[in-house]
Amino acid sequence: MTSPPNKASAPEPRRHVGLALLVVVGTAIGLALQSGALRIPPEWNPWAPLAVADPTTLVTRFKLRRLADDPVACRAALDTSALRFASEPDRSEDGNCGWRDAVRVSGLPARVGTPFVLTCPAAVSLALWEHHRLQPLARQHFGQPVVRVDHYGSYACRNVRGGVSGRRSEHAGANALDVAGFTLADGRRITVARDWAGSGPASAFLHDVHAGACDFWNVVLSPNYNAAHRDHLHLDRAPYRVCR
């Protein structure tokens, strides 16, 4: 005697057809975007070149992530920014330190004091943060721009937390920057060491600047993280996400 068909399994073919249609439609849209047949604003097009001044959208981080594997596109993106920089020759040191595809940053355009070396993707992250978060937040909180960013440097051939063992810090690859504070147009100085834990506008500004950095950097560490970061914001492009 023949068993009746299993009705519970009937929807399975339809499910596969639906998934296949989604793949086909998604592929067609992707090809249309890449070829230019389908036009959307460049800031919403995942395959359009990243331009620092473009409005930030849900695809900005996707574009930023792709720059790590495309030095030509990364330098093109950096050229759209207001950063003052010069190409830096690749450098290799004993102990798995040094950098590749890096630039020496001398201005944001806010002054930065001593120029520092960053990998190109980290420099693009810096440009995006300065343009879309740091300066707008300064105007929002104080009605004036930041004219100087004080820092503790970018490159240092060392391990995480300066230990004698363990993994290398992102600083060992010029893929991180430690920001100590800011100077406003009227000369007022705001420092992480003095103002982070306060309750006034300077503290609110620093906390907003920290949150804004998380939009463009992969790791952002503040005094809330540990005592080693009591006087600066650590910003880096490690291949994982932490915002504390």
Short mmCIF file of C-alpha atoms in Angstrom, two decimals, residues 11-242:
data_model
loop_
_atom_site.label_atom_id
_atom_site.label_comp_id
_atom_site.label_asym_id
_atom_site.label_seq_id
_atom_site.Cartn_x
_atom_site.Cartn_y
_atom_site.Cartn_z
CA PRO A 11 6.50 23.96 1.33
CA GLU A 12 10.21 22.97 1.09
CA PRO A 13 10.50 23.35 -2.73
CA ARG A 14 8.80 26.74 -2.54
CA ARG A 15 11.30 27.84 0.10
CA HIS A 16 14.21 26.90 -2.16
CA VAL A 17 12.63 28.75 -5.07
CA GLY A 18 12.21 31.84 -2.90
CA LEU A 19 15.85 31.79 -1.82
CA ALA A 20 16.98 31.30 -5.40
CA LEU A 21 14.90 34.28 -6.52
CA LEU A 22 16.41 36.42 -3.77
CA VAL A 23 19.93 35.46 -4.90
CA VAL A 24 19.10 36.21 -8.53
CA VAL A 25 17.50 39.56 -7.72
CA GLY A 26 20.34 40.52 -5.37
CA THR A 27 22.96 39.60 -7.96
CA ALA A 28 21.12 41.55 -10.66
CA ILE A 29 20.91 44.64 -8.46
CA GLY A 30 24.60 44.35 -7.57
CA LEU A 31 25.63 44.07 -11.22
CA ALA A 32 23.38 46.98 -12.16
CA LEU A 33 24.93 49.16 -9.46
CA GLN A 34 28.46 48.21 -10.47
CA SER A 35 27.80 48.89 -14.17
CA GLY A 36 25.99 52.16 -13.55
CA ALA A 37 22.75 50.92 -15.11
CA LEU A 38 21.01 51.51 -11.78
CA ARG A 39 21.78 54.91 -10.33
CA ILE A 40 21.49 55.78 -6.65
CA PRO A 41 23.31 58.50 -4.65
CA PRO A 42 27.00 57.53 -4.36
CA GLU A 43 26.89 57.56 -0.57
CA TRP A 44 24.30 54.74 -0.76
CA ASN A 45 26.04 52.76 -3.51
CA PRO A 46 28.34 50.15 -1.92
CA TRP A 47 30.50 50.02 -5.08
CA ALA A 48 30.88 53.78 -5.56
CA PRO A 49 34.24 55.19 -4.43
CA LEU A 50 34.31 56.49 -0.88
CA ALA A 51 34.48 60.29 -0.70
CA VAL A 52 35.15 61.73 2.76
CA ALA A 53 32.78 64.70 2.35
CA ASP A 54 29.83 62.55 1.23
CA PRO A 55 27.04 62.15 3.81
CA THR A 56 27.58 59.07 5.96
CA THR A 57 25.12 56.19 5.51
CA LEU A 58 24.69 52.55 6.43
CA VAL A 59 27.19 51.57 3.71
CA THR A 60 30.00 53.93 4.78
CA ARG A 61 31.61 51.36 7.07
CA PHE A 62 31.38 48.76 4.28
CA LYS A 63 33.27 51.08 1.94
CA LEU A 64 35.80 51.87 4.65
CA ARG A 65 36.40 48.18 5.34
CA ARG A 66 37.11 47.48 1.66
CA LEU A 67 39.95 50.03 1.62
CA ALA A 68 42.16 47.70 3.67
CA ASP A 69 42.47 45.42 0.61
CA ASP A 70 42.68 48.14 -2.03
CA PRO A 71 45.57 50.61 -1.60
CA VAL A 72 44.70 52.49 -4.80
CA ALA A 73 41.09 53.07 -3.71
CA CYS A 74 42.28 53.99 -0.23
CA ARG A 75 44.63 56.69 -1.52
CA ALA A 76 41.86 57.98 -3.81
CA ALA A 77 39.54 58.26 -0.81
CA LEU A 78 42.21 60.05 1.20
CA ASP A 79 42.70 62.50 -1.67
CA THR A 80 39.05 63.57 -1.26
CA SER A 81 39.71 64.65 2.34
CA ALA A 82 41.12 67.86 3.81
CA LEU A 83 43.94 66.01 5.58
CA ARG A 84 47.42 67.32 4.95
CA PHE A 85 49.62 64.29 4.38
CA ALA A 86 52.58 62.90 2.48
CA SER A 87 53.28 59.35 1.37
CA GLU A 88 55.53 57.40 3.71
CA PRO A 89 57.84 54.60 2.46
CA ASP A 90 57.04 51.12 3.75
CA ARG A 91 58.99 50.23 6.88
CA SER A 92 59.82 46.88 8.45
CA GLU A 93 61.46 46.35 11.84
CA ASP A 94 62.51 43.29 13.76
CA GLY A 95 59.78 41.98 15.99
CA ASN A 96 56.91 42.27 13.51
CA CYS A 97 56.75 46.05 13.61
CA GLY A 98 56.56 48.70 10.90
CA TRP A 99 53.97 49.73 8.35
CA ARG A 100 52.78 49.39 4.77
CA ASP A 101 50.72 51.77 2.65
CA ALA A 102 51.06 54.60 5.16
CA VAL A 103 51.07 58.40 5.15
CA ARG A 104 52.52 61.03 7.44
CA VAL A 105 49.73 63.30 8.64
CA SER A 106 50.59 66.94 9.38
CA GLY A 107 47.11 68.47 9.61
CA LEU A 108 43.42 67.51 9.71
CA PRO A 109 43.11 70.52 8.71
CA ALA A 110 43.19 71.29 12.47
CA ARG A 111 46.79 71.48 13.66
CA VAL A 112 48.23 68.29 15.13
CA GLY A 113 51.58 69.37 16.55
CA THR A 114 54.12 66.66 15.72
CA PRO A 115 53.20 64.89 12.44
CA PHE A 116 52.45 61.18 12.80
CA VAL A 117 52.35 58.09 10.56
CA LEU A 118 49.14 56.15 9.96
CA THR A 119 48.17 53.40 7.56
CA CYS A 120 46.00 54.72 4.77
CA PRO A 121 42.76 53.13 6.08
CA ALA A 122 43.41 54.60 9.54
CA ALA A 123 44.06 58.01 7.98
CA VAL A 124 40.73 57.79 6.13
CA SER A 125 39.02 56.89 9.41
CA LEU A 126 40.63 59.95 10.97
CA ALA A 127 39.45 62.18 8.13
CA LEU A 128 35.88 60.88 8.36
CA TRP A 129 35.78 61.30 12.13
CA GLU A 130 37.17 64.83 12.00
CA HIS A 131 34.84 65.96 9.22
CA HIS A 132 31.59 64.27 10.26
CA ARG A 133 31.82 64.10 14.05
CA LEU A 134 34.61 66.10 15.71
CA GLN A 135 34.03 69.48 14.06
CA PRO A 136 30.19 69.33 14.02
CA LEU A 137 30.22 68.36 17.71
CA ALA A 138 32.55 71.22 18.58
CA ARG A 139 30.20 73.66 16.88
CA GLN A 140 27.20 72.04 18.56
CA HIS A 141 28.67 72.23 22.07
CA PHE A 142 30.73 75.41 21.84
CA GLY A 143 29.73 77.28 18.68
CA GLN A 144 33.27 77.11 17.30
CA PRO A 145 35.62 74.62 15.64
CA VAL A 146 38.54 72.62 16.94
CA VAL A 147 41.79 74.18 15.70
CA ARG A 148 44.26 71.73 17.26
CA VAL A 149 44.21 68.04 18.13
CA ASP A 150 46.74 67.00 20.76
CA HIS A 151 47.98 63.42 20.57
CA TYR A 152 50.43 60.97 22.11
CA GLY A 153 51.48 59.52 18.78
CA SER A 154 50.60 56.67 16.49
CA TYR A 155 53.53 54.32 15.85
CA ALA A 156 55.23 52.41 18.66
CA CYS A 157 56.86 49.00 18.32
CA ARG A 158 55.33 47.36 21.39
CA ASN A 159 52.86 44.79 22.64
CA VAL A 160 49.38 45.48 23.95
CA ARG A 161 49.63 47.33 27.29
CA GLY A 162 53.40 47.46 26.84
CA GLY A 163 53.84 43.90 28.10
CA VAL A 164 56.93 41.81 27.42
CA SER A 165 54.74 39.07 25.91
CA GLY A 166 51.43 38.83 24.12
CA ARG A 167 50.18 40.13 20.82
CA ARG A 168 51.44 43.25 19.13
CA SER A 169 49.55 46.49 19.63
CA GLU A 170 47.95 48.16 16.60
CA HIS A 171 50.44 50.93 17.33
CA ALA A 172 53.18 48.52 16.17
CA GLY A 173 51.72 48.75 12.67
CA ALA A 174 50.95 52.50 12.68
CA ASN A 175 47.29 51.50 12.71
CA ALA A 176 46.30 53.45 15.84
CA LEU A 177 46.30 56.98 17.25
CA ASP A 178 46.08 58.18 20.87
CA VAL A 179 44.21 61.50 21.17
CA ALA A 180 44.86 63.51 24.34
CA GLY A 181 42.68 66.56 23.83
CA PHE A 182 41.58 69.50 21.71
CA THR A 183 42.00 73.26 21.45
CA LEU A 184 39.05 75.39 20.36
CA ALA A 185 39.20 78.51 18.19
CA ASP A 186 39.00 80.79 21.27
CA GLY A 187 42.04 79.06 22.81
CA ARG A 188 40.17 76.90 25.30
CA ARG A 189 41.82 73.52 25.87
CA ILE A 190 39.84 70.36 26.53
CA THR A 191 41.78 67.33 27.74
CA VAL A 192 40.72 63.75 28.35
CA ALA A 193 42.76 63.59 31.58
CA ARG A 194 41.04 66.61 33.16
CA ASP A 195 37.60 66.77 31.56
CA TRP A 196 36.40 63.24 30.80
CA ALA A 197 34.98 62.56 34.28
CA GLY A 198 33.39 65.96 34.76
CA SER A 199 29.77 66.97 34.35
CA GLY A 200 30.08 70.13 32.28
CA PRO A 201 30.05 70.81 28.53
CA ALA A 202 33.67 69.69 28.09
CA SER A 203 32.86 66.24 29.46
CA ALA A 204 29.72 65.96 27.33
CA PHE A 205 31.73 66.95 24.27
CA LEU A 206 34.40 64.31 24.94
CA HIS A 207 31.81 61.58 25.44
CA ASP A 208 30.08 62.54 22.19
CA VAL A 209 33.42 62.65 20.36
CA HIS A 210 34.19 59.17 21.72
CA ALA A 211 30.82 57.82 20.52
CA GLY A 212 31.32 59.46 17.13
CA ALA A 213 34.73 57.84 16.73
CA CYS A 214 33.08 54.42 17.02
CA ASP A 215 31.32 55.10 13.72
CA PHE A 216 34.62 55.09 11.80
CA TRP A 217 37.23 53.29 13.92
CA ASN A 218 37.02 49.61 14.83
CA VAL A 219 38.41 50.00 18.35
CA VAL A 220 37.82 53.09 20.49
CA LEU A 221 38.99 52.99 24.11
CA SER A 222 38.42 55.69 26.73
CA PRO A 223 39.19 56.15 30.44
CA ASN A 224 36.13 53.96 31.05
CA TYR A 225 38.09 51.01 29.66
CA ASN A 226 41.02 50.90 32.07
CA ALA A 227 43.56 53.04 33.90
CA ALA A 228 46.02 52.83 31.01
CA HIS A 229 43.62 55.02 28.99
CA ARG A 230 42.92 57.56 31.74
CA ASP A 231 44.38 60.45 29.72
CA HIS A 232 43.53 59.70 26.09
CA LEU A 233 41.18 58.15 23.54
CA HIS A 234 42.74 55.21 21.75
CA LEU A 235 41.57 54.85 18.13
CA ASP A 236 42.59 51.95 15.90
CA ARG A 237 41.64 49.83 12.86
CA ALA A 238 42.02 46.33 14.32
CA PRO A 239 39.98 43.59 12.57
CA TYR A 240 37.41 43.46 15.41
CA ARG A 241 35.04 45.91 17.09
CA VAL A 242 35.30 47.38 20.59
#
